[in-house]
PDB file of C-alpha atoms in Angstrom:
ATOM      1  CA  MET A   1     160.318 100.442 169.886  1.00  0.00           C
ATOM      2  CA  THR A   2     163.419 101.361 171.843  1.00  0.00           C
ATOM      3  CA  MET A   3     166.085 103.451 170.185  1.00  0.00           C
ATOM      4  CA  PRO A   4     169.757 102.992 171.133  1.00  0.00           C
ATOM      5  CA  ILE A   5     170.936 105.839 173.332  1.00  0.00           C
ATOM      6  CA  THR A   6     174.410 107.216 172.737  1.00  0.00           C
ATOM      7  CA  ASN A   7     174.307 110.471 174.658  1.00  0.00           C
ATOM      8  CA  SER A   8     175.699 110.076 178.172  1.00  0.00           C
ATOM      9  CA  THR A   9     175.215 113.732 179.180  1.00  0.00           C
ATOM     10  CA  PRO A  10     172.375 114.233 181.659  1.00  0.00           C
ATOM     11  CA  PHE A  11     169.418 115.947 180.076  1.00  0.00           C
ATOM     12  CA  TYR A  12     168.480 118.070 183.052  1.00  0.00           C
ATOM     13  CA  PRO A  13     170.401 121.113 184.208  1.00  0.00           C
ATOM     14  CA  ALA A  14     171.281 121.141 187.924  1.00  0.00           C
ATOM     15  CA  ASP A  15     169.384 124.377 188.523  1.00  0.00           C
ATOM     16  CA  THR A  16     166.088 123.173 187.022  1.00  0.00           C
ATOM     17  CA  ARG A  17     163.451 121.062 188.641  1.00  0.00           C
ATOM     18  CA  PHE A  18     163.940 117.468 187.640  1.00  0.00           C
ATOM     19  CA  ILE A  19     160.299 116.688 186.788  1.00  0.00           C
ATOM     20  CA  GLU A  20     159.883 119.758 184.617  1.00  0.00           C
ATOM     21  CA  SER A  21     163.105 118.937 182.797  1.00  0.00           C
ATOM     22  CA  LEU A  22     162.035 115.338 182.273  1.00  0.00           C
ATOM     23  CA  ARG A  23     158.591 116.445 181.124  1.00  0.00           C
ATOM     24  CA  ALA A  24     160.121 118.808 178.528  1.00  0.00           C
ATOM     25  CA  PHE A  25     162.556 116.134 177.414  1.00  0.00           C
ATOM     26  CA  LEU A  26     159.768 113.542 176.993  1.00  0.00           C
ATOM     27  CA  LYS A  27     157.755 116.002 174.951  1.00  0.00           C
ATOM     28  CA  ASN A  28     160.632 116.751 172.588  1.00  0.00           C
ATOM     29  CA  TYR A  29     162.489 113.426 172.339  1.00  0.00           C
ATOM     30  CA  ARG A  30     160.150 111.461 170.146  1.00  0.00           C
ATOM     31  CA  ARG A  31     162.456 109.549 167.747  1.00  0.00           C
ATOM     32  CA  GLY A  32     160.720 106.223 167.040  1.00  0.00           C
ATOM     33  CA  GLY A  33     158.126 106.610 169.733  1.00  0.00           C
ATOM     34  CA  TRP A  34     157.941 107.383 173.441  1.00  0.00           C
ATOM     35  CA  LEU A  35     160.963 106.829 175.605  1.00  0.00           C
ATOM     36  CA  THR A  36     160.914 103.843 177.919  1.00  0.00           C
ATOM     37  CA  ILE A  37     161.933 104.297 181.500  1.00  0.00           C
ATOM     38  CA  HIS A  38     165.202 102.508 180.581  1.00  0.00           C
ATOM     39  CA  GLY A  39     165.926 105.013 177.801  1.00  0.00           C
ATOM     40  CA  ALA A  40     165.029 107.994 179.989  1.00  0.00           C
ATOM     41  CA  ALA A  41     167.296 106.701 182.778  1.00  0.00           C
ATOM     42  CA  GLU A  42     170.164 106.196 180.365  1.00  0.00           C
ATOM     43  CA  LEU A  43     169.756 109.687 178.943  1.00  0.00           C
ATOM     44  CA  ALA A  44     169.616 111.083 182.509  1.00  0.00           C
ATOM     45  CA  GLY A  45     172.824 109.259 183.315  1.00  0.00           C
ATOM     46  CA  VAL A  46     171.243 107.377 186.215  1.00  0.00           C
ATOM     47  CA  SER A  47     169.995 103.834 186.865  1.00  0.00           C
ATOM     48  CA  VAL A  48     166.335 102.984 186.347  1.00  0.00           C
ATOM     49  CA  ARG A  49     165.995 102.622 190.130  1.00  0.00           C
ATOM     50  CA  THR A  50     167.491 106.078 190.743  1.00  0.00           C
ATOM     51  CA  LEU A  51     165.115 107.578 188.206  1.00  0.00           C
ATOM     52  CA  GLN A  52     162.182 105.845 189.890  1.00  0.00           C
ATOM     53  CA  ARG A  53     163.374 107.183 193.277  1.00  0.00           C
ATOM     54  CA  ARG A  54     163.723 110.723 191.961  1.00  0.00           C
ATOM     55  CA  LEU A  55     160.258 110.566 190.424  1.00  0.00           C
ATOM     56  CA  ALA A  56     158.820 109.109 193.648  1.00  0.00           C
ATOM     57  CA  ASP A  57     160.442 111.936 195.682  1.00  0.00           C
ATOM     58  CA  GLU A  58     158.206 114.338 193.719  1.00  0.00           C
ATOM     59  CA  GLY A  59     155.149 112.073 193.778  1.00  0.00           C
ATOM     60  CA  TRP A  60     155.370 110.638 190.272  1.00  0.00           C
ATOM     61  CA  VAL A  61     155.760 107.311 188.514  1.00  0.00           C
ATOM     62  CA  PHE A  62     157.198 107.244 185.022  1.00  0.00           C
ATOM     63  CA  SER A  63     154.040 105.967 183.261  1.00  0.00           C
ATOM     64  CA  ASP A  64     151.952 108.711 184.848  1.00  0.00           C
ATOM     65  CA  LEU A  65     154.426 111.353 183.734  1.00  0.00           C
ATOM     66  CA  VAL A  66     154.318 110.044 180.143  1.00  0.00           C
ATOM     67  CA  SER A  67     150.500 110.113 180.271  1.00  0.00           C
ATOM     68  CA  GLN A  68     150.578 113.742 181.512  1.00  0.00           C
ATOM     69  CA  VAL A  69     152.911 114.700 178.673  1.00  0.00           C
ATOM     70  CA  ARG A  70     150.538 113.036 176.221  1.00  0.00           C
ATOM     71  CA  VAL A  71     147.616 115.005 177.684  1.00  0.00           C
ATOM     72  CA  ASP A  72     149.635 118.210 177.365  1.00  0.00           C
ATOM     73  CA  VAL A  73     150.581 117.520 173.752  1.00  0.00           C
ATOM     74  CA  ALA A  74     147.044 116.385 172.836  1.00  0.00           C
ATOM     75  CA  THR A  75     145.330 119.435 174.324  1.00  0.00           C
ATOM     76  CA  GLN A  76     147.880 121.756 172.705  1.00  0.00           C
ATOM     77  CA  MET A  77     147.412 120.146 169.310  1.00  0.00           C
ATOM     78  CA  LEU A  78     143.637 120.215 169.605  1.00  0.00           C
ATOM     79  CA  SER A  79     143.693 123.845 170.675  1.00  0.00           C
ATOM     80  CA  GLU A  80     146.343 125.229 168.377  1.00  0.00           C
ATOM     81  CA  THR A  81     146.402 123.158 165.228  1.00  0.00           C
ATOM     82  CA  ASP A  82     144.019 121.917 162.526  1.00  0.00           C
ATOM     83  CA  ALA A  83     145.396 118.380 162.828  1.00  0.00           C
ATOM     84  CA  THR A  84     142.675 115.730 162.716  1.00  0.00           C
ATOM     85  CA  VAL A  85     142.003 113.618 165.769  1.00  0.00           C
ATOM     86  CA  SER A  86     143.380 110.672 163.817  1.00  0.00           C
ATOM     87  CA  GLU A  87     146.627 112.570 163.081  1.00  0.00           C
ATOM     88  CA  ILE A  88     146.973 113.540 166.745  1.00  0.00           C
ATOM     89  CA  ALA A  89     146.392 109.915 167.770  1.00  0.00           C
ATOM     90  CA  THR A  90     149.158 108.753 165.436  1.00  0.00           C
ATOM     91  CA  HIS A  91     151.479 111.522 166.624  1.00  0.00           C
ATOM     92  CA  LEU A  92     150.975 110.394 170.191  1.00  0.00           C
ATOM     93  CA  GLY A  93     151.693 106.785 169.351  1.00  0.00           C
ATOM     94  CA  TYR A  94     148.211 105.320 169.418  1.00  0.00           C
ATOM     95  CA  SER A  95     147.400 102.537 166.981  1.00  0.00           C
ATOM     96  CA  ASN A  96     144.013 104.052 166.176  1.00  0.00           C
ATOM     97  CA  GLN A  97     141.805 107.019 166.820  1.00  0.00           C
ATOM     98  CA  ALA A  98     139.350 105.079 169.046  1.00  0.00           C
ATOM     99  CA  ASN A  99     142.055 104.166 171.553  1.00  0.00           C
ATOM    100  CA  PHE A 100     143.229 107.778 171.673  1.00  0.00           C
ATOM    101  CA  SER A 101     139.659 109.092 172.038  1.00  0.00           C
ATOM    102  CA  ARG A 102     139.016 106.751 174.970  1.00  0.00           C
ATOM    103  CA  ALA A 103     142.253 107.799 176.675  1.00  0.00           C
ATOM    104  CA  PHE A 104     141.542 111.462 176.063  1.00  0.00           C
ATOM    105  CA  GLN A 105     138.033 111.076 177.524  1.00  0.00           C
ATOM    106  CA  ARG A 106     139.538 109.401 180.603  1.00  0.00           C
ATOM    107  CA  TRP A 107     142.130 112.170 181.010  1.00  0.00           C
ATOM    108  CA  THR A 108     139.870 115.182 180.506  1.00  0.00           C
ATOM    109  CA  GLY A 109     136.300 113.979 180.886  1.00  0.00           C
ATOM    110  CA  LYS A 110     135.630 115.227 177.336  1.00  0.00           C
ATOM    111  CA  SER A 111     135.900 113.761 173.866  1.00  0.00           C
ATOM    112  CA  PRO A 112     138.656 115.298 171.647  1.00  0.00           C
ATOM    113  CA  ALA A 113     135.935 116.861 169.436  1.00  0.00           C
ATOM    114  CA  LYS A 114     134.176 118.438 172.342  1.00  0.00           C
ATOM    115  CA  PHE A 115     137.479 119.699 173.797  1.00  0.00           C
ATOM    116  CA  ARG A 116     138.347 121.263 170.404  1.00  0.00           C
ATOM    117  CA  ARG A 117     134.896 122.893 170.071  1.00  0.00           C
ATOM    118  CA  GLU A 118     135.128 124.398 173.547  1.00  0.00           C
ATOM    119  CA  SER A 119     138.710 125.521 172.934  1.00  0.00           C
ATOM    120  CA  VAL A 120     137.714 127.225 169.675  1.00  0.00           C
ATOM    121  CA  ALA A 121     134.660 128.806 171.361  1.00  0.00           C
ATOM    122  CA  GLY A 122     136.938 130.062 174.169  1.00  0.00           C
ATOM    123  CA  ASP A 123     139.412 131.509 171.655  1.00  0.00           C
ATOM    124  CA  ASN A 124     136.560 133.227 169.808  1.00  0.00           C
ATOM    125  CA  LYS A 125     135.291 134.701 173.072  1.00  0.00           C
ATOM    126  CA  MET A 126     138.770 135.979 173.905  1.00  0.00           C
ATOM    127  CA  THR A 127     139.021 137.531 170.437  1.00  0.00           C
ATOM    128  CA  SER A 128     135.644 139.186 170.960  1.00  0.00           C
ATOM    129  CA  ASP A 129     136.593 140.428 174.382  1.00  0.00           C
ATOM    130  CA  ARG A 130     139.835 141.855 173.060  1.00  0.00           C
ATOM    131  CA  SER A 131     138.109 143.634 170.191  1.00  0.00           C
ATOM    132  CA  ASP A 132     135.908 145.345 172.783  1.00  0.00           C
ATOM    133  CA  SER A 133     139.017 146.769 174.466  1.00  0.00           C
ATOM    134  CA  ASN A 134     140.321 148.719 171.451  1.00  0.00           C
ATOM    135  CA  ASP A 135     140.988 152.355 172.138  1.00  0.00           C
ATOM    136  CA  SER A 136     140.068 155.098 169.673  1.00  0.00           C
ATOM    137  CA  SER A 137     143.418 154.813 167.926  1.00  0.00           C
ATOM    138  CA  GLY A 138     142.559 151.285 166.823  1.00  0.00           C
ATOM    139  CA  VAL A 139     145.357 149.825 168.920  1.00  0.00           C
ATOM    140  CA  LEU A 140     144.419 146.655 170.757  1.00  0.00           C
ATOM    141  CA  VAL A 141     144.817 147.280 174.497  1.00  0.00           C
ATOM    142  CA  GLY A 142     146.544 144.414 176.260  1.00  0.00           C
ATOM    143  CA  ALA A 143     148.067 142.945 173.114  1.00  0.00           C
ATOM    144  CA  GLY A 144     151.701 141.956 172.980  1.00  0.00           C
ATOM    145  CA  PRO A 145     154.013 139.552 174.795  1.00  0.00           C
ATOM    146  CA  GLY A 146     152.306 137.873 177.725  1.00  0.00           C
ATOM    147  CA  ALA A 147     148.806 138.955 176.757  1.00  0.00           C
ATOM    148  CA  GLY A 148     146.080 136.413 176.331  1.00  0.00           C
ATOM    149  CA  HIS A 149     146.248 132.807 177.495  1.00  0.00           C
ATOM    150  CA  GLU A 150     149.386 130.822 178.023  1.00  0.00           C
ATOM    151  CA  CYS A 151     150.082 127.413 176.666  1.00  0.00           C
ATOM    152  CA  ILE A 152     150.204 124.795 179.427  1.00  0.00           C
ATOM    153  CA  LEU A 153     153.382 123.371 178.001  1.00  0.00           C
TER     154      LEU A 153
END
C-alpha cells in the first residue's frame, strides 16, 4: 500500500551519509507499510532514477536496503522485546509467521527462535560476567553509558 507523500523536504541532512540516513528513515517511516522506491524518492526530493544512482554509488539497491532494515528491526525485536515471532512478522509486513521465519533463516542462517535463545543466553552471560566484576563497594564496574553491547541500529 502506497501512502500519498506531501513532504517535499529532503529527509537526509547534507552532512550525513545518504545510506545511513535512508536506512534510519526506512526504519522509522512505517505508516501503512514499507516505503516503495517511488515514495522514498519523493521524500528525498529526487527522481527514482537519481535515488537508484545514489544507492548504486554506495553499492546498494533499494530492495536490498529494505531487507537489511528488516533484518535490523527483526534482530532488535527478537533480542530486546518479548514480542512473539508472529507479532514481529506482522510488524515487518509479512502476511504470516512462516514467510517471516523463512526470510529470517535466509538472512541470518538461524530460525527466529534459535536467534532469540542465543541472544538471551548471550545477555545472561554478559550479566554473569558483569556481576563478577563488582568491587567490594557493590558498585558494578563498567556500568553506565556506553557499557555493554550496542544495538546494531
